[in-house]
Coordinates of C-alpha atoms in Angstrom, one line a residue:
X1 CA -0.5 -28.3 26.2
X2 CA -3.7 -26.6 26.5
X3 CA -3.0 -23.8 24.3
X4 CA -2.3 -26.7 21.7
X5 CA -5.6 -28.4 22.1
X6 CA -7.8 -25.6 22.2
X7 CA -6.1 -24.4 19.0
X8 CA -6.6 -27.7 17.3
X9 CA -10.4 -28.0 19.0
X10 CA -11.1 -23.9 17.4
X11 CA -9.5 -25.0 14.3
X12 CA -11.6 -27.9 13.5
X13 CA -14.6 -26.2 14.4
X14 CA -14.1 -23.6 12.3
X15 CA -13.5 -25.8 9.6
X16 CA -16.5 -27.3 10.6
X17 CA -18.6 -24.0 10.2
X18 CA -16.9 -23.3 7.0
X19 CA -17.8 -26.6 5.6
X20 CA -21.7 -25.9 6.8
X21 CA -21.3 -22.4 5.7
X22 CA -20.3 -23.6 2.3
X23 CA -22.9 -26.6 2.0
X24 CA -25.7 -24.2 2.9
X25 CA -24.7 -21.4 -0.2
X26 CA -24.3 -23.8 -2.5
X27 CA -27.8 -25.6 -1.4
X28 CA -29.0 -21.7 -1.6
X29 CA -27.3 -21.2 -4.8
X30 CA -29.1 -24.3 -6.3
X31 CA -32.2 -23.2 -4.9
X32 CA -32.2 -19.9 -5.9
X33 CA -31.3 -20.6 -10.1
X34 CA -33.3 -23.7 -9.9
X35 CA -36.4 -20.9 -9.3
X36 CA -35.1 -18.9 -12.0
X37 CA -35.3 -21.8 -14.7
X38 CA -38.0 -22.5 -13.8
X39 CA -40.2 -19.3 -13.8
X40 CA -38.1 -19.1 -17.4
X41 CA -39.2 -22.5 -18.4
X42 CA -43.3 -21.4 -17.2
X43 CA -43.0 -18.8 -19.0
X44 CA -41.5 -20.0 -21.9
X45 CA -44.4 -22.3 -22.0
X46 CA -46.9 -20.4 -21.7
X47 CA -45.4 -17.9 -24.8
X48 CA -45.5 -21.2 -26.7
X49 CA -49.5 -21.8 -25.3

């Protein structure tokens, strides 16, 4: 009976973490090309200036 909670309490924990893990890569991922348009949008600008 233990065994089975603790299983099912480890198991939705990790999905927990995987579900954070996830959120925070894909915020990162955002993040990190939303930089890159933008540095390509400046300098596209200031090509066009």
């Amino acid at each position: 009976q233990y065994t089975g909670v603790e299983s099912a309490n480890t198991g939705r924990i990790l999905s927990y973490v995987g579900l954070a893990l996830s959120l925070i890569m894909l915020i990162f991922l955002i993040l990190y090309f939303g930089v890159i348009m933008a540095f390509i949008a400046s300098g596209e600008f200031q090509d066009d200036w």
